[in-house]
Each structure stands twice: as structure tokens, then as C-alpha cells.
Coordinates of C-alpha atoms in Angstrom, one line a residue:
X274 CA 118.2 77.0 133.8
X275 CA 118.0 75.9 130.2
X276 CA 114.7 76.8 128.6
X277 CA 113.6 75.4 125.2
X278 CA 110.7 77.3 123.6
X279 CA 108.9 76.0 120.5
X280 CA 106.4 78.0 118.6
X281 CA 104.0 75.2 117.8
X282 CA 101.8 76.9 115.3
X283 CA 102.3 75.6 111.8
X284 CA 100.0 77.8 109.7
X285 CA 101.0 80.1 106.9
X286 CA 97.9 81.9 105.9
X287 CA 98.8 84.7 103.5
X288 CA 101.8 86.0 105.5
X289 CA 104.7 84.5 107.5
X290 CA 104.0 85.7 111.1
X291 CA 107.0 86.4 113.3
X292 CA 106.3 84.8 116.8
X293 CA 106.5 88.1 118.7
X294 CA 104.9 86.7 121.9
X295 CA 107.6 84.0 122.2
X296 CA 110.2 86.6 121.5
X297 CA 109.1 88.8 124.4
X298 CA 109.1 85.8 126.7
X299 CA 112.5 84.6 125.6
X300 CA 113.9 88.1 126.1
X301 CA 112.6 88.3 129.6
X302 CA 114.0 84.9 130.6
X303 CA 117.4 85.8 129.1
X304 CA 117.3 89.1 131.0
X305 CA 116.9 87.4 134.4
X306 CA 119.7 84.9 133.7
X307 CA 118.3 81.8 132.0
X308 CA 119.7 80.2 128.9
X309 CA 117.1 80.2 126.2
X310 CA 116.8 78.4 122.8
X311 CA 113.8 79.3 120.6
X312 CA 112.6 77.4 117.5
X313 CA 109.7 78.5 115.3
X314 CA 108.4 75.3 113.9
X315 CA 106.4 77.2 111.2
X316 CA 109.7 77.4 109.4
X317 CA 110.5 73.7 109.7
X318 CA 110.0 71.2 106.9
X319 CA 110.6 68.3 109.3
X320 CA 109.5 69.2 112.8
X321 CA 110.2 65.8 114.2
X322 CA 113.9 66.0 113.2
X323 CA 114.2 69.6 114.4
X324 CA 112.5 68.9 117.7
X325 CA 114.6 65.8 118.4
X326 CA 117.8 67.6 117.6
X327 CA 116.9 70.6 119.8
X328 CA 116.1 68.4 122.8
X329 CA 119.1 66.2 122.4
X330 CA 121.6 69.1 121.8
X331 CA 120.3 71.6 124.2
X332 CA 119.2 69.2 127.0
X333 CA 116.6 71.6 128.5
X334 CA 115.4 71.7 132.1
X335 CA 112.0 72.8 130.8
X336 CA 110.1 73.1 127.5
X337 CA 107.6 75.7 126.6
X338 CA 105.2 75.2 123.6
X339 CA 103.2 78.1 122.3
X340 CA 99.8 77.8 120.5
X341 CA 98.9 81.0 118.6
X342 CA 95.7 80.1 116.5
X343 CA 93.6 77.0 116.7
X344 CA 91.9 77.5 113.3
X345 CA 91.5 79.9 110.4
X346 CA 88.3 81.5 111.7
X347 CA 86.8 81.1 108.2
X348 CA 83.4 79.5 107.3
X349 CA 82.3 77.2 105.7
X350 CA 85.8 76.4 104.5
X351 CA 87.9 76.1 107.7
X352 CA 91.4 74.9 108.5
X353 CA 91.7 73.4 112.0
X354 CA 95.3 74.4 112.9
X355 CA 95.1 72.7 116.3
X356 CA 95.6 69.2 114.8
X357 CA 99.2 69.8 113.7
X358 CA 100.0 71.5 117.0
X359 CA 98.5 68.6 118.8
X360 CA 100.8 66.2 116.9
X361 CA 103.8 68.4 117.9
X362 CA 103.0 68.4 121.6
X363 CA 102.4 64.7 121.7
X364 CA 105.7 64.1 119.9
X365 CA 107.6 66.3 122.3
X366 CA 106.0 64.5 125.3
X367 CA 107.0 61.2 123.6
X368 CA 110.7 61.9 123.2
X369 CA 111.5 64.2 126.1
X370 CA 112.7 62.8 129.4
X371 CA 109.6 62.4 131.7
X372 CA 111.2 64.6 134.3
X373 CA 111.3 67.6 132.0
X374 CA 108.2 69.8 132.6
X375 CA 106.4 70.9 129.5
X376 CA 104.4 74.1 129.7
X377 CA 101.8 75.2 127.2
X378 CA 100.9 78.8 126.5
X379 CA 100.1 81.4 123.8
X380 CA 96.9 83.2 122.8
X381 CA 95.2 80.2 121.3
X382 CA 96.0 78.1 124.4
X383 CA 94.7 80.9 126.7
X384 CA 91.3 80.8 125.1
X385 CA 91.0 77.0 125.1
X386 CA 93.2 76.1 128.0
X387 CA 90.7 73.7 129.7
X388 CA 89.8 72.0 126.5
X389 CA 93.4 71.6 125.4
X390 CA 94.7 70.3 128.7
X391 CA 91.9 67.8 128.9
X392 CA 92.3 66.7 125.2
X393 CA 96.0 66.1 125.7
X394 CA 95.7 64.9 129.3
X395 CA 98.4 67.5 130.0
X396 CA 99.1 68.9 133.4
X397 CA 100.4 72.5 133.1
X398 CA 99.8 75.7 131.1
X399 CA 100.0 79.5 131.3
X400 CA 97.0 81.7 130.6
X401 CA 97.5 85.4 129.6
X402 CA 100.8 87.3 129.8
X403 CA 103.5 84.7 130.1
X404 CA 106.7 86.5 131.1
X405 CA 106.4 86.7 134.8
X406 CA 104.5 83.5 135.2
X407 CA 107.1 81.5 133.4
X408 CA 109.8 83.0 135.5
X409 CA 108.0 82.0 138.7
X410 CA 107.5 78.5 137.3
X411 CA 111.2 78.2 136.8
X412 CA 111.8 79.3 140.4
X413 CA 109.5 76.6 141.7
X414 CA 111.1 73.9 139.6
X415 CA 114.6 75.0 140.6
X416 CA 113.5 74.7 144.3
X417 CA 111.9 71.3 143.7
X418 CA 108.5 72.8 144.4
X419 CA 105.2 72.2 142.6
X420 CA 104.9 74.8 139.7
X421 CA 101.1 74.6 140.1
X422 CA 101.5 76.6 143.3
X423 CA 102.5 79.8 141.4
X424 CA 100.0 82.4 142.6
X425 CA 98.8 83.7 139.2
X426 CA 98.7 82.8 135.6
X427 CA 98.9 79.0 135.8
X428 CA 96.3 76.4 134.8
X429 CA 96.5 72.7 135.4
X430 CA 94.7 69.4 135.8
X431 CA 94.8 67.7 139.2
X432 CA 95.2 64.0 139.8
X433 CA 91.5 63.5 139.1
X434 CA 91.7 65.2 135.7
X435 CA 89.8 68.3 137.0
X436 CA 90.7 71.7 135.6
X437 CA 91.9 74.6 137.8
X438 CA 93.0 78.1 136.7
X439 CA 94.6 80.9 138.7
X440 CA 93.8 84.6 137.8
X441 CA 95.9 85.8 134.9
X442 CA 99.2 87.7 135.6
X443 CA 98.9 91.0 133.8
X444 CA 102.2 92.8 133.3
X445 CA 101.3 96.4 134.4
X446 CA 104.4 98.3 133.2
X447 CA 105.3 97.0 129.8
X448 CA 108.4 99.2 129.7
X449 CA 109.9 96.9 132.3
X450 CA 110.0 94.1 129.8
X451 CA 113.2 93.9 127.7
X452 CA 113.1 94.4 124.0
X453 CA 113.2 91.1 122.2
X454 CA 116.6 89.8 121.0
X455 CA 115.7 89.0 117.5
X456 CA 118.9 87.0 116.8
X457 CA 116.8 84.2 118.3
X458 CA 114.6 84.3 115.1
X459 CA 115.5 83.8 111.5
X460 CA 114.4 87.3 110.6
X461 CA 115.1 86.9 106.8
X462 CA 112.5 84.2 106.5
X463 CA 109.5 86.2 107.6
X464 CA 108.3 87.2 104.1
X465 CA 105.4 89.6 103.6
X466 CA 104.5 87.4 100.6
X467 CA 105.4 83.7 101.3
X468 CA 105.2 83.0 97.6
X469 CA 107.9 85.5 96.8
X470 CA 111.2 84.4 98.3
X471 CA 113.0 87.5 97.1
X472 CA 110.4 89.9 98.4
X473 CA 110.5 92.1 101.5
X474 CA 110.6 90.7 105.0
X475 CA 108.7 92.1 107.9
X476 CA 108.8 92.3 111.7
X477 CA 106.2 93.1 114.3
X478 CA 105.9 95.0 117.5
X479 CA 103.4 95.4 120.4
X480 CA 102.7 98.8 121.7
X481 CA 100.0 97.9 124.3
X482 CA 98.1 95.0 125.9
X483 CA 94.5 94.9 126.8
X484 CA 91.3 96.0 125.1
X485 CA 88.4 97.9 126.7
X486 CA 86.0 97.1 123.9
X487 CA 83.4 94.4 124.4
X488 CA 82.7 93.3 120.8
X489 CA 80.4 90.3 121.1
X490 CA 82.6 87.9 119.2
X491 CA 86.2 88.9 120.1
X492 CA 88.5 87.0 122.4
X493 CA 91.1 89.8 122.9
X494 CA 89.4 91.0 126.1
X495 CA 89.8 87.6 127.6
X496 CA 93.3 87.0 126.5
X497 CA 94.8 90.4 127.5
X498 CA 92.3 91.8 129.9
X499 CA 90.1 94.9 129.7
X500 CA 92.6 97.2 131.3
X501 CA 94.8 98.8 128.6
X502 CA 98.5 98.9 129.5
X503 CA 100.5 101.2 127.2
X504 CA 104.2 101.1 126.4
X505 CA 105.8 104.6 126.5
X506 CA 106.2 106.2 123.0
X507 CA 110.0 106.4 123.7
X508 CA 110.2 102.7 124.5
X509 CA 108.3 101.8 121.3
X510 CA 110.5 104.0 119.2
X511 CA 113.6 102.5 120.8
X512 CA 112.5 99.0 119.7
X513 CA 111.7 100.2 116.2
X514 CA 115.1 101.8 116.0
X515 CA 116.7 98.4 116.8
X516 CA 114.4 96.6 114.3
X517 CA 115.2 99.0 111.5
X518 CA 118.9 99.8 112.1
X519 CA 120.2 96.7 113.9
X520 CA 118.2 94.0 112.0
X521 CA 117.6 95.8 108.7
X522 CA 113.8 95.2 108.9
X523 CA 112.1 98.1 107.1
X524 CA 108.5 96.8 107.3
X525 CA 106.8 96.5 110.7
X526 CA 103.3 95.5 111.7
X527 CA 101.8 96.7 115.0
X528 CA 100.1 93.7 116.4
X529 CA 97.9 95.4 119.0
X530 CA 94.2 94.4 118.8
X531 CA 93.5 98.1 118.0
X532 CA 96.3 100.6 117.4
X533 CA 94.2 103.7 117.7
X534 CA 92.7 103.5 121.1
X535 CA 94.1 106.5 122.8
X536 CA 94.5 109.8 120.9
X537 CA 97.5 111.1 122.8
X538 CA 99.4 107.8 122.8
X539 CA 99.0 107.5 119.0
X540 CA 100.1 111.1 118.5
X541 CA 103.1 110.8 120.7
X542 CA 104.2 107.5 119.3
X543 CA 104.1 108.7 115.7
X544 CA 106.0 111.9 116.7
X545 CA 108.7 109.7 118.4
X546 CA 109.1 107.7 115.3
X547 CA 109.5 110.9 113.3
X548 CA 112.0 112.3 115.8
X549 CA 114.0 109.1 115.6
X550 CA 114.2 109.6 111.8
X551 CA 113.3 106.0 111.3
X552 CA 113.1 104.7 107.7
X553 CA 110.2 102.4 108.4
X554 CA 107.0 101.4 106.8
X555 CA 104.4 100.3 109.2
X556 CA 100.9 98.8 109.4
X557 CA 98.4 98.3 112.2
X558 CA 95.0 97.0 113.1
X559 CA 92.8 100.1 112.9
X560 CA 89.2 101.0 113.7
X561 CA 87.4 103.8 111.9
X562 CA 87.0 106.8 114.2
X563 CA 86.2 110.5 113.6
X564 CA 88.4 111.6 116.4
X565 CA 91.5 110.1 114.8
X566 CA 90.9 111.6 111.3
X567 CA 93.2 114.6 112.0
X568 CA 96.0 112.3 113.1
X569 CA 96.1 110.3 109.8
X570 CA 98.6 112.8 108.2
X571 CA 100.9 112.4 111.2
X572 CA 100.6 108.6 111.0
X573 CA 101.4 108.8 107.3
X574 CA 104.5 111.0 108.0
X575 CA 105.7 108.5 110.6
X576 CA 105.6 105.7 108.0
X577 CA 102.0 104.3 108.0
X578 CA 101.4 102.5 104.7
X579 CA 98.7 99.9 105.6
X580 CA 95.8 99.5 108.0
X581 CA 93.9 96.3 108.6
X582 CA 90.7 98.2 109.1
X583 CA 88.0 96.7 111.3
X584 CA 84.9 98.0 109.7
X585 CA 83.0 94.7 110.2
X586 CA 79.7 96.1 108.9
X587 CA 78.2 99.1 107.2
X588 CA 74.8 98.5 108.6
X589 CA 73.9 100.6 111.6
X590 CA 71.8 97.8 113.0
X591 CA 74.5 95.2 112.7
X592 CA 77.1 97.5 114.2
X593 CA 74.8 97.9 117.2
X594 CA 74.3 94.2 117.4
X595 CA 78.0 93.6 117.5
X596 CA 78.3 96.2 120.3
X597 CA 80.3 98.6 118.1
X598 CA 80.2 102.2 119.1
X599 CA 80.7 103.8 115.7
X600 CA 78.7 104.6 112.5
X601 CA 79.0 103.6 108.9
X602 CA 79.9 107.2 108.1
X603 CA 83.0 107.0 110.2
X604 CA 84.2 104.1 108.1
X605 CA 83.4 105.9 104.8
X606 CA 85.2 109.0 105.9
X607 CA 88.2 107.1 107.3
X608 CA 88.6 105.1 104.0
X609 CA 88.3 108.3 101.9
X610 CA 91.0 110.0 104.0
X611 CA 93.3 106.9 103.8
X612 CA 92.9 106.9 100.0
X613 CA 93.8 110.6 99.8
X614 CA 96.9 109.9 101.9
X615 CA 97.8 106.7 99.9
X616 CA 97.5 104.5 103.0
X617 CA 96.3 101.1 101.8
X618 CA 93.6 99.2 103.7
X619 CA 92.5 95.6 104.1
X620 CA 89.0 96.1 105.2
X621 CA 87.4 93.4 107.4
X622 CA 83.7 92.6 107.0
X623 CA 81.6 90.1 108.9
X624 CA 78.2 88.9 107.7
X625 CA 75.8 86.5 109.4
X626 CA 76.0 87.8 113.0
X627 CA 73.1 88.1 115.4
X628 CA 70.1 89.9 113.9
X629 CA 71.6 89.7 110.4
X630 CA 69.1 89.5 107.5
X631 CA 69.6 89.5 103.7
X632 CA 68.4 93.1 103.9
X633 CA 71.2 94.2 106.3
X634 CA 73.8 92.2 104.2
X635 CA 72.8 94.0 101.0
X636 CA 72.7 97.4 102.7
X637 CA 76.2 96.8 104.1
X638 CA 77.6 95.6 100.7
X639 CA 75.9 98.4 98.8
X640 CA 77.8 100.9 101.0
X641 CA 81.0 98.8 100.8
X642 CA 81.0 99.2 97.0
X643 CA 81.2 102.9 97.4
X644 CA 84.3 102.9 99.6
X645 CA 87.4 104.5 98.2
X646 CA 90.7 102.7 98.7
X647 CA 94.3 103.0 97.7
X648 CA 96.0 99.9 96.2
X649 CA 99.5 99.9 97.4
X650 CA 100.3 96.2 97.0
X651 CA 102.7 96.0 99.9
X652 CA 100.8 93.9 102.5
X653 CA 97.7 92.3 101.2
X654 CA 98.3 91.5 97.5
X655 CA 95.4 92.2 95.1
X656 CA 92.5 92.4 97.6
X657 CA 91.4 95.3 99.7
X658 CA 88.4 93.7 101.4
X659 CA 88.2 90.4 103.3
X660 CA 84.8 89.0 104.1
X661 CA 84.2 86.5 106.9
X662 CA 81.0 84.5 106.6
X663 CA 79.5 83.7 110.0
X664 CA 81.1 84.4 113.4
X665 CA 83.6 82.0 115.1
X666 CA 82.1 81.3 118.5
X667 CA 84.8 81.6 121.2
X668 CA 84.3 80.8 124.9
X669 CA 84.2 83.7 127.4
X670 CA 82.5 86.0 124.9
X671 CA 79.0 87.5 124.7
X672 CA 78.5 85.6 121.4
X673 CA 78.8 82.3 123.2
X674 CA 75.8 83.2 125.4
X675 CA 73.8 84.5 122.4
X676 CA 74.6 81.3 120.4
X677 CA 73.3 79.2 123.4
X678 CA 70.1 81.3 123.7
X679 CA 69.5 81.0 119.9
X680 CA 70.1 77.3 119.9
X681 CA 73.1 77.5 117.6
X682 CA 75.2 75.6 120.3
X683 CA 74.3 73.9 123.5
X684 CA 75.5 75.1 126.9
X685 CA 78.8 73.2 127.7
X686 CA 79.7 72.5 124.1
X687 CA 83.4 72.1 123.4
X688 CA 84.3 75.1 121.2
X689 CA 87.9 74.0 120.5
X690 CA 86.7 72.4 117.3
X691 CA 85.3 75.4 115.4
X692 CA 81.6 76.3 115.6
X693 CA 80.2 79.3 113.8
X694 CA 77.2 81.5 114.4
X695 CA 75.0 82.3 111.4
X696 CA 71.9 84.3 112.1
X697 CA 68.8 82.1 112.3
X698 CA 67.0 84.8 110.3
X699 CA 69.0 83.7 107.2
X700 CA 69.3 80.4 105.4
X701 CA 73.0 79.7 105.0
X702 CA 72.6 78.9 101.3
X703 CA 70.9 82.3 100.7
X704 CA 73.7 84.1 102.6
X705 CA 76.4 82.3 100.5
X706 CA 74.6 83.2 97.3
X707 CA 74.4 86.9 98.2
X708 CA 78.1 87.0 99.2
X709 CA 79.0 85.3 96.0
X710 CA 76.8 87.6 93.9
X711 CA 78.6 90.7 95.3
X712 CA 82.0 89.1 95.4
X713 CA 81.9 88.1 91.8
X714 CA 81.1 91.8 90.9
X715 CA 84.0 93.0 93.1
X716 CA 87.2 91.0 92.3
X717 CA 89.1 92.7 95.1
X718 CA 86.7 91.3 97.8
X719 CA 88.4 88.2 99.2
X720 CA 86.1 85.5 100.7
X721 CA 88.4 82.8 102.0
X722 CA 85.6 80.8 103.6
X723 CA 83.9 80.4 100.2
X724 CA 87.2 80.1 98.4
X725 CA 87.0 82.9 95.8
X726 CA 88.8 86.1 95.0
X727 CA 91.8 85.1 97.2
X728 CA 95.3 86.4 96.3
X729 CA 97.2 84.3 93.8
X730 CA 98.4 81.1 95.5
X731 CA 96.6 81.9 98.8
X732 CA 94.3 78.9 98.9
X733 CA 96.8 76.5 97.4
X734 CA 99.5 77.5 99.9
X735 CA 97.2 77.2 102.8
X736 CA 95.8 73.8 101.8
X737 CA 99.1 72.3 100.7
X738 CA 100.9 73.5 103.8
X739 CA 98.1 72.4 106.1
X740 CA 98.0 68.9 104.6
X741 CA 101.7 68.6 104.8
X742 CA 101.8 69.3 108.5
X743 CA 99.1 66.9 109.6
X744 CA 101.6 64.1 110.1

């Protein structure tokens, strides 16, 4: 069958993100014999023209549209990415033949599947891992059967507009999935710095799915499940070999929610990269941890140059409130070791969560000022700390329940349009003033929600691009 896949997300916030989820889906469908065309609409200046041409030329039997993020997760300044995606979906429904099924999916959709289906009055979507579910949907359509009868992974509205969702379909052996065929993507267009058209490009890779953590605000556990499924180190190195040597991509980001979950897996993966003699520079989402300190030199040897480090807070009280099982000292030691090894960091900090007071904010910031960091200028530009004010409230998270109990939201509130938790113990204006006070004294602390200390062109690019894609 002919399958047309659109990456519906339009945002460019700091980096151009290669749509890796859609690439894995497309590779699996190609592997089992389907014809696939994939278009990343982030790269399009005229999505209506590109969508129309793709549908007319390819004449698909089915269309998939992926939604990655619904907003920028920043407060009080926020970009609501769902609006441009909504326009794309409605346009596709308008011009496609009515008999062509349109299936929605992606991480953002998985979180808000009920809200989005009802908002669009749309019938069918996929929640969680999409590869096997989409393949089963194609079988149902080919056999003239109702795709809503797929046993796992589908969600839908019935004739009365009521929402139904099957249990997610988790791919247990990730090595069974084929490596993405990156010819489907315009690899040369994914720039680390979107404002520098002659700068380096980057790719991304996933080494595992699932997250066992239960941080109060995070949606990864719902999207991917709590059971961690690892790719083998050999399989990971094989894909990196293709990325580097077949596609010429020398900079790669590991998109796992947390790279350093399992000591042996990290150690063996880095050793495989070294054994393959890959000329690659890689980055990853990283959490400070004492038990991984001795592996940092091996990570550096394998090509590690950048960590997006989830410190979140340097207040012991706030780490406990966020359900983080680590100490501020682990963050300080990790940062010092990274600086020694010349591994740059983009440190993530959140202020305003449950139990936050001005005292805990200042305590966290005072420690943050003492953190050592290495400025490598490959991934994040001029900043090495990014501060998020308030916590984006996602459904299916402990924070949703806390926010209801504290009266920040009401039970049953639609959270698709962003709502943020700021501790009732703080007046927002006082929190903003403290953040600005410290931020103005630390020019490498980026605060996108308050619009200052952002990399050159960051805010302008986001606002111009977002306004442009509203139509």
C-alpha cells in the first residue's frame, strides 16, 4: 500500500530537529513491503502547496500525520505549536479524498489524544509506539476491515463522539526494527544552528524506549511506558556507522529521555562506538549521578561533546518534591567532571514547582552560580543554563493531581492549551523578579519564558517562524 507520512510539527526552537520517530515508522513500513513517502513540513515554506502536490502525485491509500510538541513548555511567554498543526490536519482532511484514512500519531498526540481527536472531530489515532500498530491498521484497511478493531495502540471516537483507547503497543525487541533509511529526509537541512546555513548538520538516534523514573511533571513515562527496552550496543553502533559513513553526518544527538539509565548499557555502547572507530561527536540527555562519574572519560573517548543535563534544582527540598532520587552534590560533581573533560553542558533548571519558596529558589541559584562548565559552542550557542519558570501541567502525571489538589487547575480541565503550575507559596511577580535578578547577573543563563539571555536570534526566529505558520 502507498503510505504518505507528514511530520506536522512546524516549530523551529533553537535547533532543526530531524523527525526520528517518523523515520523509524517509515523504515518499518518499507521493510514489510509498503511504499512510503515522507515529508517533514518543518522544512516547508508553503505547506499547502507541498501537501497538495504530495497527495496528488503519490495518490496514497492512507495518510499519517505526526504531532511532536504541542507547545514550547515555557512560561509566561509560550508558543502554542498545536495551532499550526491543527491547520495542517484540517487542510489535509479538506483536500484528501474522503475514503483515504488519516491517522494521527506522535509523542504530542499520544499525550493529548482524546483532546485532539475531539477538537478536530477526528476518528483515528495511534498512541505510543507506532510501528506495529500502523502495520496492523494497514492490514485492516487492505482487508476492508475497521482499523479501530486493531487490538492495541489505537484510539478513536465512536459515532457518538465518545473517546476510546486500546492499551499501547510497546515494541519489546527494538533490534527487530529496521534502521531508518535517511534518504527519506533532507539530511543537509537539519542545522545545529538554524541561523547559520553553512554550519554543521546533525542527526539523531534512539538507543532505548521507556523510563522507570516517576518525576512528577514528566510525560515520558506515559508516552513510552515504565518498562525500559534497550537496543543492543552492536545495533546502536551499526546505525551510527551508517549515519556517519553513509550519510556524512558527524554530529548526533541521542534522543532517549535519559541516556545514562543503565551502567552496563552505557559502558558497552560507548565501547562499541570506539571499536567501530567512528568519527562522531554526540550529545545526549543526561542526569547527574555518582555511579556514572567513572564512565565519563569513556563517554568522552567515544565522542561525547555535549550533555543536556537535567539538574532541575539544586535545592534538596525541591528535588525531593519533584521525586528526584539524587542530591545537589551529584550535580556539582558531574558538572566539574564534565568541565575537566571539556564536555559542554546545557543545564536544565525548573523553578516554581510544588513547595517552592523564594528561599529554595535563591538556594538553588546560589549553588548554580558555583557550577563549573565548559563552553564548547557546538550545540547550545552562548548559554549553558536554561531556566524554566513554572511547570507545564501534563495529563497522566502526578503534577496534574497536585495541581488539582492545590486549586491551580480544576479536575477535568482540558490541558491541551498550556496550563502551568507555580507554587501557591510564591507570588508570580516575585518569582519573576528573582529569576531576572539572577539572570541579569549571569548572562549565560537563558530564560526563554521571560525572554532574556537567549542566544542571538533565538526569540526572533521562534516568533517570526511561529507567526508565519499560523495560516
